[in-house]
Every structure is written in C-alpha cells, then in structure tokens.
Coordinates of C-alpha atoms in Angstrom, one line a residue:
Chain O
X30 CA 0.0 8.6 -40.2
X31 CA -1.3 9.1 -43.7
X32 CA -4.1 10.4 -45.9
X33 CA -6.5 7.5 -45.5
X34 CA -6.8 7.5 -41.7
X35 CA -10.3 8.3 -40.5
X36 CA -10.4 11.7 -38.6
X37 CA -12.1 10.0 -35.7
X38 CA -9.3 7.6 -35.3
X39 CA -6.9 10.5 -35.4
X40 CA -9.0 12.2 -32.7
X41 CA -8.7 9.1 -30.3
X42 CA -5.1 8.6 -31.2
X43 CA -4.1 12.2 -30.4
X44 CA -5.8 12.0 -27.0
X45 CA -4.7 8.6 -25.8
X46 CA -1.9 6.9 -27.8
X47 CA -0.1 9.9 -29.2
X48 CA -0.8 12.4 -26.4
X49 CA 1.1 15.5 -27.3
X50 CA 2.3 16.0 -23.7
X51 CA 2.8 12.4 -22.4
X52 CA 4.3 10.9 -25.6
X53 CA 6.0 13.9 -27.3
X54 CA 6.6 15.9 -24.1
X55 CA 5.6 19.2 -25.8
X56 CA 4.2 22.1 -23.8
X57 CA 5.9 21.1 -20.6
X58 CA 6.7 24.6 -19.2
X59 CA 3.1 25.7 -18.7
X60 CA 2.1 22.2 -17.8
X61 CA 4.5 22.3 -14.8
X62 CA 3.8 25.9 -13.9
X63 CA 0.0 26.1 -14.1
X64 CA -0.9 22.6 -12.7
X65 CA -1.0 23.7 -9.1
X66 CA -4.7 24.4 -9.0
X67 CA -7.5 22.5 -10.7
X68 CA -9.4 25.7 -11.7
X69 CA -6.5 27.4 -13.5
X70 CA -5.4 24.1 -15.0
X71 CA -8.9 23.7 -16.5
X72 CA -8.9 27.3 -17.7
X73 CA -5.6 27.0 -19.5
X74 CA -6.6 23.5 -20.8
X75 CA -9.7 25.1 -22.4
X76 CA -7.6 27.9 -23.9
X77 CA -5.1 25.4 -25.4
X78 CA -8.0 23.4 -26.9
X79 CA -9.5 26.5 -28.5
X80 CA -6.2 27.8 -29.9
X81 CA -5.1 24.4 -31.2
X82 CA -8.5 23.6 -32.8
X83 CA -8.5 27.0 -34.5
X84 CA -4.9 27.4 -35.6
X85 CA -4.2 23.9 -36.9
X86 CA -6.8 24.0 -39.7
X87 CA -5.9 27.7 -40.5
X88 CA -2.3 26.8 -40.8
X89 CA -3.2 23.9 -42.9
X90 CA -5.0 26.3 -45.4
X91 CA -2.0 28.6 -45.2
X92 CA 0.4 25.8 -45.9
X93 CA -1.7 24.2 -48.6
X94 CA -2.4 27.4 -50.6
X95 CA 0.8 29.5 -50.0
X96 CA 3.7 27.8 -48.4
X97 CA 4.1 24.3 -49.8
X98 CA 6.2 23.7 -53.0
X99 CA 4.0 24.4 -56.0
X100 CA 1.3 25.7 -53.7
X101 CA 1.0 29.0 -55.5
X102 CA 0.1 27.4 -58.8
X103 CA -3.5 28.6 -58.4
X104 CA -2.3 32.2 -58.2
X105 CA 0.7 32.6 -60.5
X106 CA 0.6 29.5 -62.7
X107 CA 2.5 26.3 -62.4
X108 CA 5.7 27.5 -64.1
X109 CA 6.4 30.4 -61.7
X110 CA 5.1 28.5 -58.7
X111 CA 7.7 25.8 -59.2
X112 CA 10.4 28.4 -58.7
X113 CA 9.0 29.8 -55.4
X114 CA 9.8 28.1 -52.1
X115 CA 8.0 29.8 -49.3
X116 CA 8.3 26.7 -47.1
X117 CA 11.2 28.3 -45.3
X118 CA 8.8 30.9 -43.9
X119 CA 6.4 28.3 -42.4
X120 CA 7.5 28.8 -38.8
X121 CA 7.1 32.6 -39.1
X122 CA 3.6 32.4 -40.6
X123 CA 2.4 29.7 -38.2
X124 CA 3.6 31.6 -35.2
X125 CA 1.9 34.8 -36.5
X126 CA -1.4 33.0 -36.8
X127 CA -1.0 31.5 -33.3
X128 CA -0.1 34.8 -31.8
X129 CA -3.2 36.4 -33.3
X130 CA -5.5 33.7 -31.8
X131 CA -3.9 34.0 -28.4
X132 CA -4.6 37.7 -28.5
X133 CA -8.3 36.9 -29.1
X134 CA -8.3 34.4 -26.2
X135 CA -6.7 36.9 -24.0
X136 CA -9.2 39.6 -24.7
X137 CA -12.1 37.2 -24.2
X138 CA -10.8 35.8 -20.9
X139 CA -10.0 39.2 -19.5
X140 CA -13.5 40.5 -20.4
X141 CA -15.5 37.5 -19.1
X142 CA -13.4 35.9 -16.3
X143 CA -11.0 38.4 -14.7
X144 CA -10.2 36.0 -11.9
X145 CA -8.9 33.3 -14.3
X146 CA -7.1 36.1 -16.2
X147 CA -5.1 37.1 -13.2
X148 CA -4.6 33.4 -12.0
X149 CA -3.1 32.5 -15.4
X150 CA -1.0 35.6 -15.4
X151 CA 1.9 35.5 -17.9
X152 CA 1.1 32.0 -18.9
X153 CA -2.0 33.1 -21.0
X154 CA 0.0 35.2 -23.5
X155 CA 2.8 32.6 -23.3
X156 CA 0.5 30.1 -25.1
X157 CA 1.9 31.8 -28.2
X158 CA 5.2 30.1 -27.6
X159 CA 3.7 26.9 -26.2
X160 CA 5.5 24.3 -28.1
X161 CA 2.5 22.0 -28.1
X162 CA 0.6 24.5 -30.2
X163 CA 3.3 25.1 -32.8
X164 CA 4.0 21.3 -32.6
X165 CA 0.4 20.7 -33.6
X166 CA 0.8 22.7 -36.8
X167 CA 4.2 21.2 -37.6
X168 CA 3.1 17.6 -37.0
X169 CA 0.1 18.3 -39.2
X170 CA 2.5 19.3 -42.1
X171 CA 4.9 16.5 -41.3
X172 CA 2.3 13.7 -41.4
X173 CA 0.6 15.1 -44.5
X174 CA -2.9 15.4 -43.0
X175 CA -5.8 16.6 -45.1
X176 CA -8.1 19.4 -43.9
X177 CA -10.6 17.3 -42.0
X178 CA -7.8 15.3 -40.4
X179 CA -6.0 18.5 -39.3
X180 CA -9.2 19.7 -37.5
X181 CA -9.5 16.4 -35.7
X182 CA -5.8 16.4 -34.9
X183 CA -5.9 20.0 -33.6
X184 CA -8.9 19.3 -31.3
X185 CA -7.5 16.0 -30.2
X186 CA -4.0 17.3 -29.4
X187 CA -5.6 20.1 -27.4
X188 CA -7.9 17.8 -25.5
X189 CA -5.0 15.4 -24.8
X190 CA -3.0 18.3 -23.3
X191 CA -6.0 19.5 -21.3
X192 CA -6.6 16.0 -20.0
X193 CA -2.9 15.6 -18.9
X194 CA -2.8 19.0 -17.1
X195 CA -6.1 18.2 -15.3
X196 CA -4.8 14.8 -14.1
X197 CA -1.6 16.5 -13.0
X198 CA -3.5 19.2 -11.1
X199 CA -5.6 16.5 -9.3
X200 CA -2.5 14.6 -8.4
X201 CA -0.8 17.7 -7.1
X202 CA -3.8 18.5 -5.0
X203 CA -3.6 15.0 -3.5
X204 CA 0.2 15.3 -3.0
X205 CA -0.3 18.1 -0.5
X206 CA -0.3 15.4 2.1
X207 CA 3.0 14.1 0.7
X208 CA 6.4 14.7 2.3
X209 CA 8.6 15.2 -0.7
X210 CA 12.4 15.4 0.0
X211 CA 13.3 19.1 -0.1
X212 CA 15.5 18.8 -3.2
X213 CA 12.6 17.3 -5.2
X214 CA 9.9 19.7 -4.3
X215 CA 7.9 21.5 -7.0
X216 CA 9.5 21.0 -10.4
X217 CA 11.4 17.7 -9.6
X218 CA 8.5 15.8 -8.2
X219 CA 6.2 17.1 -11.0
X220 CA 8.6 15.8 -13.6
X221 CA 8.7 12.4 -11.9
X222 CA 4.9 12.2 -11.7
X223 CA 4.8 13.2 -15.4
X224 CA 7.0 10.2 -16.2
X225 CA 4.7 7.9 -14.3
X226 CA 1.8 9.3 -16.2
X227 CA 3.6 8.6 -19.5
X228 CA 4.3 5.1 -18.3
X229 CA 0.7 4.4 -17.5
X230 CA -0.4 5.9 -20.9
X231 CA 1.9 3.5 -22.7
X232 CA -0.8 0.8 -22.1
X233 CA -2.8 2.4 -24.9
X234 CA 0.2 2.3 -27.2
X235 CA -0.9 0.7 -30.5
X236 CA -4.6 0.7 -29.6
X237 CA -5.4 2.5 -32.9
X238 CA -3.5 1.8 -36.1
X239 CA -1.7 5.0 -36.8
Chain A
X11 CA 5.8 -13.4 27.4
X12 CA 6.8 -11.4 30.4
X13 CA 10.4 -12.4 30.1
X14 CA 10.4 -11.3 26.4
X15 CA 8.9 -8.0 27.3
X16 CA 11.5 -7.4 30.0
X17 CA 14.2 -8.3 27.5
X18 CA 12.8 -5.8 24.9
X19 CA 12.5 -3.0 27.5
X20 CA 16.1 -3.6 28.6
X21 CA 17.2 -2.7 25.1
X22 CA 15.0 0.4 24.9
X23 CA 17.0 3.1 26.7
X24 CA 20.0 3.3 24.2
X25 CA 17.6 3.4 21.3
X26 CA 15.2 5.9 22.9
X27 CA 17.7 8.5 24.1
X28 CA 21.1 6.9 24.0
X29 CA 23.7 6.7 21.4
X30 CA 21.6 4.4 19.2
X31 CA 18.9 7.0 18.8
X32 CA 19.1 7.1 15.0
X33 CA 18.2 3.4 14.8
X34 CA 15.1 3.8 17.0
X35 CA 12.7 2.9 14.1
X36 CA 14.4 -0.5 14.0
X37 CA 13.8 -1.1 17.7
X38 CA 10.2 0.2 17.5
X39 CA 9.4 -2.1 14.5
X40 CA 10.8 -5.2 16.4
X41 CA 8.9 -4.3 19.5
X42 CA 5.5 -3.7 17.9
X43 CA 6.0 -6.8 15.8
X44 CA 6.0 -8.9 18.9
X45 CA 3.7 -6.8 21.2
X46 CA 0.5 -4.9 20.7
X47 CA 1.4 -1.2 20.8
X48 CA -0.7 0.8 23.3
X49 CA -0.8 3.9 21.2
X50 CA -3.0 4.3 18.1
X51 CA -1.5 5.1 14.7
X52 CA -0.5 8.8 14.8
X53 CA -0.1 9.5 11.1
X54 CA -1.8 8.8 7.7
X55 CA -3.5 6.6 6.8
X56 CA -6.5 5.5 8.9
X57 CA -6.6 7.5 12.1
X58 CA -10.2 6.5 12.7
X59 CA -10.1 3.8 15.4
X60 CA -7.9 1.4 17.4
X61 CA -7.2 -0.7 14.2
X62 CA -3.7 0.4 13.3
X63 CA -1.8 0.2 10.1
X64 CA 0.1 -2.9 11.2
X65 CA -3.0 -5.0 11.8
X66 CA -4.6 -3.6 8.7
X67 CA -1.7 -4.6 6.5
X68 CA -1.5 -8.1 8.1
X69 CA -5.2 -8.7 7.3
X70 CA -4.4 -8.0 3.6
X71 CA -1.4 -10.4 3.7
X72 CA -3.7 -13.0 5.3
X73 CA -6.1 -12.6 2.4
X74 CA -3.3 -13.2 0.0
X75 CA -2.0 -16.4 1.7
X76 CA -4.2 -18.9 -0.1
X77 CA -3.2 -17.6 -3.5
X78 CA 0.5 -17.6 -2.4
X79 CA 0.4 -21.2 -1.2
X80 CA -1.2 -22.1 -4.5
X81 CA 1.7 -20.4 -6.3
X82 CA 4.1 -22.8 -4.5
X83 CA 2.0 -25.8 -5.5
X84 CA 1.6 -24.8 -9.1
X85 CA 5.0 -23.3 -9.9
X86 CA 7.4 -24.8 -7.4
X87 CA 9.6 -23.0 -4.9
X88 CA 10.7 -20.3 -7.4
X89 CA 7.9 -17.9 -6.4
X90 CA 9.1 -18.1 -2.8
X91 CA 12.6 -17.0 -3.9
X92 CA 10.9 -14.1 -5.9
X93 CA 9.0 -13.1 -2.8
X94 CA 12.0 -13.2 -0.6
X95 CA 14.1 -11.1 -3.0
X96 CA 11.2 -8.7 -3.3
X97 CA 10.9 -8.4 0.5
X98 CA 14.6 -8.1 1.1
X99 CA 15.3 -5.4 -1.5
X100 CA 12.2 -3.4 -0.9
X101 CA 12.6 -3.8 2.9
X102 CA 16.1 -2.4 2.9
X103 CA 15.0 0.7 1.0
X104 CA 11.9 1.1 3.3
X105 CA 14.0 0.8 6.4
X106 CA 16.7 3.2 5.1
X107 CA 14.2 5.9 4.3
X108 CA 12.4 5.4 7.6
X109 CA 15.6 6.0 9.5
X110 CA 16.5 9.0 7.3
X111 CA 13.1 10.5 7.9
X112 CA 13.2 9.5 11.6
X113 CA 9.9 7.8 11.4
X114 CA 8.5 4.4 12.4
X115 CA 8.9 1.7 9.8
X116 CA 5.6 1.2 8.1
X117 CA 4.2 -2.2 7.5
X118 CA 2.7 -1.1 4.2
X119 CA 5.6 -2.7 2.6
X120 CA 4.5 -6.2 3.7
X121 CA 1.7 -5.9 1.2
X122 CA 3.6 -4.2 -1.6
X123 CA 6.5 -6.7 -1.5
X124 CA 4.1 -9.7 -1.5
X125 CA 1.9 -8.3 -4.3
X126 CA 4.9 -7.5 -6.4
X127 CA 6.2 -11.0 -6.1
X128 CA 2.8 -12.4 -7.0
X129 CA 2.5 -10.5 -10.3
X130 CA 5.8 -11.9 -11.7
X131 CA 6.0 -14.9 -13.9
X132 CA 7.5 -17.9 -12.2
X133 CA 10.8 -18.0 -14.1
X134 CA 11.6 -14.3 -14.0
X135 CA 15.3 -13.5 -13.2
X136 CA 15.8 -12.5 -9.6
X137 CA 17.8 -9.3 -10.5
X138 CA 14.7 -8.2 -12.4
X139 CA 12.6 -8.6 -9.3
X140 CA 15.1 -6.6 -7.3
X141 CA 15.1 -3.8 -10.0
X142 CA 11.4 -3.7 -10.2
X143 CA 10.6 -3.6 -6.5
X144 CA 13.4 -1.0 -5.9
X145 CA 11.9 1.2 -8.6
X146 CA 8.4 0.8 -7.3
X147 CA 9.2 1.5 -3.7
X148 CA 11.6 4.4 -4.4
X149 CA 9.5 6.2 -7.1
X150 CA 6.1 5.0 -6.1
X151 CA 6.4 5.6 -2.3
X152 CA 9.5 6.9 -0.7
X153 CA 10.0 10.1 -2.7
X154 CA 6.4 11.0 -1.7
X155 CA 7.2 10.5 2.0
X156 CA 6.4 6.9 2.5
X157 CA 3.2 4.9 3.3
X158 CA 0.0 6.9 3.2
X159 CA 1.5 9.8 1.3
X160 CA 1.9 8.2 -2.2
X161 CA -0.5 8.8 -5.1
X162 CA 0.2 5.5 -6.8
X163 CA 0.3 1.9 -5.9
X164 CA 4.1 1.1 -5.6
X165 CA 3.7 -2.6 -6.6
X166 CA 1.8 -1.6 -9.8
X167 CA 4.4 1.0 -10.6
X168 CA 7.2 -1.5 -10.2
X169 CA 5.3 -4.0 -12.4
X170 CA 4.8 -1.4 -15.1
X171 CA 8.4 -0.5 -15.0
X172 CA 9.7 -4.0 -15.5
X173 CA 7.0 -4.8 -18.0
X174 CA 8.0 -1.9 -20.3
X175 CA 11.7 -2.2 -19.7
X176 CA 12.3 -5.9 -20.1
X177 CA 9.4 -7.3 -22.2
X178 CA 11.5 -10.3 -23.1
X179 CA 11.4 -11.6 -19.5
X180 CA 7.7 -11.1 -19.3
X181 CA 7.0 -12.8 -22.6
X182 CA 4.7 -15.9 -22.9
X183 CA 7.8 -18.2 -22.7
X184 CA 8.4 -17.0 -19.1
X185 CA 5.2 -18.7 -17.9
X186 CA 5.0 -22.3 -16.7
X187 CA 2.1 -24.7 -17.3
X188 CA 1.0 -26.1 -13.9
X189 CA 0.7 -29.9 -13.7
X190 CA -2.6 -31.6 -12.8
X191 CA -0.8 -34.5 -10.9
X192 CA -0.2 -34.5 -7.2
X193 CA 2.0 -33.0 -5.7
X194 CA 2.2 -30.4 -8.5
X195 CA 5.7 -28.9 -8.6
X196 CA 6.0 -28.8 -4.8
X197 CA 9.3 -30.6 -4.8
X198 CA 10.8 -28.5 -7.7
X199 CA 12.7 -25.3 -8.1
X200 CA 12.0 -24.3 -11.7
X201 CA 14.0 -21.6 -13.4
X202 CA 14.7 -20.8 -17.0
X203 CA 17.7 -23.2 -16.9
X204 CA 15.9 -26.4 -16.0
X205 CA 12.4 -25.5 -17.0
X206 CA 12.4 -27.2 -20.4
X207 CA 13.4 -30.5 -18.7
X208 CA 11.1 -30.5 -15.8
X209 CA 8.1 -28.4 -16.9
X210 CA 6.6 -26.8 -19.9
X211 CA 6.4 -23.2 -20.6
X212 CA 3.2 -21.9 -22.1
X213 CA 1.3 -18.8 -23.1
X214 CA -1.3 -17.5 -20.7
X215 CA -4.9 -18.0 -21.9
X216 CA -5.1 -14.2 -22.5
X217 CA -2.1 -14.1 -24.8
X218 CA -3.4 -17.2 -26.6
X219 CA -6.8 -15.5 -27.1
X220 CA -5.1 -12.4 -28.4
X221 CA -3.1 -14.3 -31.1
X222 CA -5.5 -17.1 -32.1
X223 CA -8.9 -16.0 -30.7
X224 CA -10.5 -17.1 -27.5
X225 CA -11.8 -20.4 -28.9
X226 CA -8.2 -21.5 -29.2
X227 CA -7.6 -20.6 -25.5
X228 CA -10.7 -22.4 -24.4
X229 CA -9.7 -25.5 -26.4
X230 CA -6.5 -25.7 -24.2
X231 CA -7.9 -24.7 -20.8
X232 CA -11.5 -24.9 -19.8
X233 CA -13.2 -22.3 -17.7
X234 CA -13.0 -24.6 -14.7
X235 CA -9.3 -24.9 -15.2
X236 CA -9.0 -21.2 -15.1
X237 CA -11.3 -20.9 -12.1
X238 CA -9.3 -23.3 -10.0
X239 CA -5.9 -22.2 -11.3
X240 CA -4.5 -24.9 -13.6
X241 CA -3.3 -22.3 -16.1
X242 CA -0.1 -20.6 -16.8
X243 CA 0.1 -17.0 -15.5
X244 CA 1.8 -14.7 -13.0
X245 CA 2.4 -16.7 -9.9
X246 CA -0.3 -15.2 -7.7
X247 CA -3.0 -14.5 -10.2
X248 CA -3.9 -17.9 -11.6
X249 CA -6.4 -19.3 -9.1
X250 CA -9.6 -17.2 -9.3
X251 CA -11.3 -19.2 -6.5
X252 CA -8.6 -18.7 -3.9
X253 CA -8.3 -15.0 -4.7
X254 CA -12.1 -14.8 -4.4
X255 CA -11.9 -16.4 -1.0
X256 CA -9.1 -14.1 0.2
X257 CA -10.9 -11.1 -1.4
X258 CA -14.1 -11.9 0.4
X259 CA -12.1 -12.1 3.6
X260 CA -10.7 -8.6 3.3
X261 CA -14.1 -7.3 2.3
X262 CA -15.8 -8.9 5.3
X263 CA -13.1 -7.5 7.6
X264 CA -13.7 -4.1 6.0
X265 CA -10.0 -3.8 5.1
X266 CA -11.0 -3.3 1.5
X267 CA -14.0 -1.2 0.4
X268 CA -16.5 -3.4 -1.4
X269 CA -17.5 -0.6 -3.9
X270 CA -14.3 -0.8 -5.8
X271 CA -14.2 -4.5 -6.7
X272 CA -18.0 -4.5 -7.3
X273 CA -17.5 -1.5 -9.6
X274 CA -14.7 -3.2 -11.5
X275 CA -16.8 -6.4 -12.0
X276 CA -19.8 -4.3 -13.2
X277 CA -17.5 -2.4 -15.6
X278 CA -15.9 -5.5 -17.0
X279 CA -19.2 -7.4 -17.2
X280 CA -21.0 -4.5 -18.9
X281 CA -18.5 -3.6 -21.6
X282 CA -17.5 -7.2 -22.3
X283 CA -21.2 -8.2 -22.5
X284 CA -22.0 -5.4 -25.0
X285 CA -18.9 -6.4 -27.1
X286 CA -19.8 -10.1 -26.9
X287 CA -23.4 -9.4 -28.0
X288 CA -22.1 -7.4 -31.0
X289 CA -19.6 -10.0 -32.2
X290 CA -19.4 -13.2 -30.2
X291 CA -16.8 -14.7 -32.6
X292 CA -14.2 -12.0 -32.0
X293 CA -14.7 -10.6 -28.5
X294 CA -14.2 -12.7 -25.4
X295 CA -17.3 -13.9 -23.4
X296 CA -17.7 -12.0 -20.1
X297 CA -16.9 -15.2 -18.0
X298 CA -13.6 -15.6 -19.8
X299 CA -12.7 -12.1 -18.7
X300 CA -13.4 -12.9 -15.1
X301 CA -11.3 -16.1 -14.7
X302 CA -8.5 -15.6 -17.2
X303 CA -5.6 -13.3 -16.1
X304 CA -5.3 -11.1 -13.1
X305 CA -8.7 -9.6 -12.7
X306 CA -9.4 -11.1 -9.3
X307 CA -6.0 -10.2 -7.9
X308 CA -6.2 -6.7 -9.3
X309 CA -9.8 -6.0 -8.3
X310 CA -9.5 -7.2 -4.7
X311 CA -6.0 -6.5 -3.7
X312 CA -4.5 -3.8 -6.0
X313 CA -7.4 -1.5 -6.7
X314 CA -8.6 -1.4 -3.1
X315 CA -5.3 0.1 -1.8
X316 CA -6.8 2.8 0.4
X317 CA -4.0 5.2 -0.3
X318 CA -4.2 5.4 -4.0
X319 CA -7.9 4.9 -4.5
X320 CA -10.5 7.7 -4.2
X321 CA -11.8 8.7 -0.7
X322 CA -15.4 9.6 -1.6
X323 CA -17.9 6.8 -2.0
X324 CA -19.1 8.1 -5.4
X325 CA -15.5 8.4 -6.5
X326 CA -14.9 4.8 -5.6
X327 CA -17.8 3.7 -7.9
X328 CA -16.5 5.8 -10.8
X329 CA -13.0 4.5 -10.2
X330 CA -14.2 0.9 -10.3
X331 CA -16.4 1.3 -13.3
X332 CA -13.8 3.1 -15.4
X333 CA -11.2 0.6 -14.3
X334 CA -13.3 -2.3 -15.4
X335 CA -14.1 -0.9 -18.8
X336 CA -10.5 0.1 -19.3
X337 CA -9.4 -3.5 -18.6
X338 CA -11.7 -4.8 -21.4
X339 CA -10.6 -2.0 -23.8
X340 CA -6.9 -2.9 -23.3
X341 CA -7.4 -6.7 -23.5
X342 CA -9.5 -6.4 -26.7
X343 CA -7.9 -3.5 -28.6
X344 CA -4.3 -2.9 -27.4
X345 CA -1.3 -5.0 -28.2
X346 CA -0.9 -5.9 -24.5
X347 CA -2.6 -9.2 -23.7
X348 CA -3.5 -8.2 -20.2
X349 CA -4.6 -4.8 -19.0
X350 CA -5.5 -5.2 -15.3
X351 CA -2.3 -3.7 -13.8
X352 CA -2.1 -0.9 -16.3
X353 CA -5.7 0.0 -15.9
X354 CA -5.5 0.3 -12.1
X355 CA -2.3 2.4 -12.4
X356 CA -4.1 4.7 -14.9
X357 CA -7.1 5.0 -12.5
X358 CA -4.7 5.9 -9.7
X359 CA -3.8 8.9 -11.8
X360 CA -7.5 9.8 -12.2
X361 CA -8.5 9.1 -8.6
X362 CA -8.1 12.7 -7.3
X363 CA -10.3 14.0 -10.1
X364 CA -13.0 11.5 -9.3
X365 CA -12.9 12.7 -5.7
X366 CA -13.0 16.3 -6.8
X367 CA -16.3 15.8 -8.7
X368 CA -18.0 14.5 -5.5
X369 CA -16.4 16.9 -3.1
X370 CA -17.6 19.8 -5.2
X371 CA -21.1 18.3 -5.4
X372 CA -21.2 18.0 -1.6
X373 CA -19.9 21.6 -1.2
X374 CA -22.6 22.9 -3.5
X375 CA -25.3 21.0 -1.7
X376 CA -24.1 22.3 1.7
X377 CA -24.1 25.8 0.4
X378 CA -27.7 25.3 -0.9
X379 CA -28.9 24.3 2.6
X380 CA -27.1 27.0 4.4

C-alpha cells in the first residue's frame, strides 16, 4: 500500500481483502472469548470500531509530528531534529493513547449500558492490549499512510473485525445443535471455524489493488 | 423379497445385541438401503413428516443424474473414476465416524460425494480428489457431529480447500473441450497423460472472458453451446439445460426451497444488468453469467442444502440475493474467474445472521401483539 491509494479503496480492502482478523489473525483472544453471544459480540465490535477509528489517526498525528525521524523539525529546527530518534518510543506512546480511549469507552458503556458492561467483563478494558488495535496503528506507520488514509484504515479495520466476530457469533449460535467431539469443544472448534472463514474470505483476495 | 427380508433378519441378532454390536450402523444402513424403514427419521434434519433423510437425499441425487450422464458423454469415463474415489474415501470417513458415534450412517454423503466429483475438472489427479473430499467431510461435517449438524456445505469446503491448495491442478489446462461429434468421448478415458493426443484442453468461457474480455469467449463458444453443454468446465457444471431440468425436479418435489435459487438468479440478473448497462464493453451480459460456469449447479444443488442455508423464509431471500450479487462481484472484480462456489461458502457463514434478523423481527411482532 502506498500514498496514492484512494481512502475508499483502503476502506473496502481493510474490511474484505485485508481483514485484520481473517488475514492477519490479530485480535484472536477476545474474538474467541466474546463470540458466544450475538449481543456481546456486537457490543465489543462497536467498541473496537470506535477505538480503532479514533486512535489510528491520533497515533498518525503523534507519529508524524513527534516520533518519526526528523519529525521534530517544526519545533526545534532541522539540525537538532536530525539527531533525535523518538521512534523507539512509538509502542509506548501508541499504547498510552489506546489505553486512554479504552478508559473513555469503559466509562461510557458502564454509564449507558450496564448489562453490556457486565457481559463483556474483563474483555472491555482488555481492548487496550487487543493486538488488532495496536496492529492498526503499527500497520498505518509501516504502510506510510497519510492522514485521510489512516482514518479510512482505522475505521475499515475495526469494521472488518466487528464483521468477523458477528459472523462467528452467528455460527456459534447455530453450532449449538452440533455434536463436537469433546476434545475440540470451545476453543478448538472456534479456531477451525475461523480457518474456514479465512478460506472463504480468500475469494476476495486481490479484488482491490493494494 | 420375503426371502431377502428373512435373510436380513437372520443376521440382525448379533448386530443388535450380540458380539457385533459396534458394527450395528453398517447392518442398519444395508437393511434400510433395501427395505423401507418403518420408523421416521429420529434426528436432525427434517423431522416434519414421513419423508426421511434417505429418500430426501436420493431425490437430490436423482436430480443430478442428467448432468452426471452428460459428464460421461462430454469428458469420457474419467469423471466416473473421480466420483468413485470421492464416494469411497468420503464414505470410509463417514462410516468410521458413524460407528465411533454409535449412530446410523447418514445418506447425506451420497449427495456430498457426488457434488464434489461434479465440481472437479475432468483431468484432476485422483489423489487430489481423495484429499479434497477427505478434508471436506472431516472438517465440514464430521467434527460438527455429522449430517444435519454442520454449518457449512462439506462439498464446497472440500472444493475451496483443493482450489486454494493446488491451483495448478485446477488451472485452465485441466479442462477438456467436449467434442461435437457422436459419441462424444464415451469410449475414452482421458487423463493428463493421454489428453493431448485424444482431446484438447481449453480454458473455460469464464477464464477466457477474464483474460481477453467476454467477446473473445463468445467468439469461441456461442450462448447455445453453453446452454447445452459443449464447453470446457468442471465435469458436472457445463450443461445448463440438464441442470435446469434436474433443478426443477428437486424444486417440484420440494426437496429444495425455491426461494434460494430464485433469489440467486435475481441477484445475478440485477447486478450484472446494472454493470452491463454502465459499460457493455467490459462487463459480461446477464445471459452470459447464467449459462457460463457453475451458476446452475450452485444455485440449485449447493445453495439449497437445507443444513447450511438459513431456516427463515426472509433469511432465504437475503441469502440468495447476496449470494447472486457476490457471484457477479467475484467474477468481474476478483482474480478468480469463477465465484459461485466461494460465494455460497461465504453465504453459509452469514446464514445464521440472516436468520437472526428475521427471528428477532418475529419476536418483536409477537411481543407487540401480546
């Protein structure tokens, strides 16, 4: 991916062809744990969409104006800026931003939907360490997106993750009539079904030129 | 018949409570294969009436017979070998799991094994057929508890597996061009070794259209050729007219629900019509979509699988419509030439969510009345 790709194309790509869960397998832990019920899956999906859409552009600004090589030129002049390499702190700063936003989400959910708050339990604050969300910020740096592209990517990656967990919750509801061998119950069968989902999504591979 | 029944009953005791008890499913399958069982189907699917799973699956197989016979005519005896391998390997897995689960052997596999054979190219290596059907039956059905408990169509899963794992064997060079002259390739057994001598390999109309545009494909094969089945393609998908015939048969006998194929046709017609109106030089005309490739096979025989399709009527409409549009999207925009099988597999994933929409609406309505 590069600078000249239309943000709309990035949006479609991050949902279908480069789905953050089904292609990169990021964010698996909460995906497996919270996909038992459709309601909670939808709630966590919405939370992930919000956090990714907000943190990816903010981290872009942070990266562009403070962390990149020579990023501080606007503040301390080009000579001094070329000697400062704050890039090594990228992970710390990104996580701090994400943690802040997750706190906001937690407060809002607890205030307006206590039922969802208790259903999600530990997995709501754990969005902080959801690798899909940190992955969104790191991919955005890696692929050298501009600001608009990073907004599109943040929203698309979140929507892709939410779509995947909704589909999985639906399938798990249907699988209540299944008789899974005891050794594969729960985690095992969910992993296998995720693999099948990833296989089916490979049909979209290459549908958009990124 | 009486004599046969007596013979069967003579062998029953050791299977029922004797030392051969573990093998009872084998005895039961043989008995009900010959004689009509007096008990209705006890488990999923279809507990509604006297029609049991065995008759149900046989009707689907009957619907597929015309297209299967056409495969023997158009591509020689090789497709028969493919079907035999598919039945044998899948059947062994099915029987093994039935015995391990101490359940009756389900006839669902009669359909899966045949369908899997019919979506393979004629010259596909037999080991690949075995691998594909084994994967499909094992991961598409048995680990979920067997027929009626699986969320995906096992034949489609097997197909997706071999298509993604061994693309070389599913490439255009694996397909044979049928001959127009009587008696077709009826007397021949064509495989990759003797194919270049006795028959020509050729790209399917859809892969031609993808590389050179649909005009190029239409210059090689007319729409009538595609309708009657004189085109290269997977063994069971080429003859649209015979599949239509078999498809109408399973619709009339109510084995398949008409909403799903009709929804798929509307979805394909709608989206391809819009695209064709926008740019008739680039996008395929709607009729081309209908007769080239596996649309008929998929719409009538794969998508209507009652286990993996939605249960609610509204869900079936949505499932069909989205599936149809998805087929056009994949054929026109993705690097895959054909998208029918993948679209249906994708819709299998979404089927429970489609159901959920309509179940919730119904629940809300009932609440409003109460």
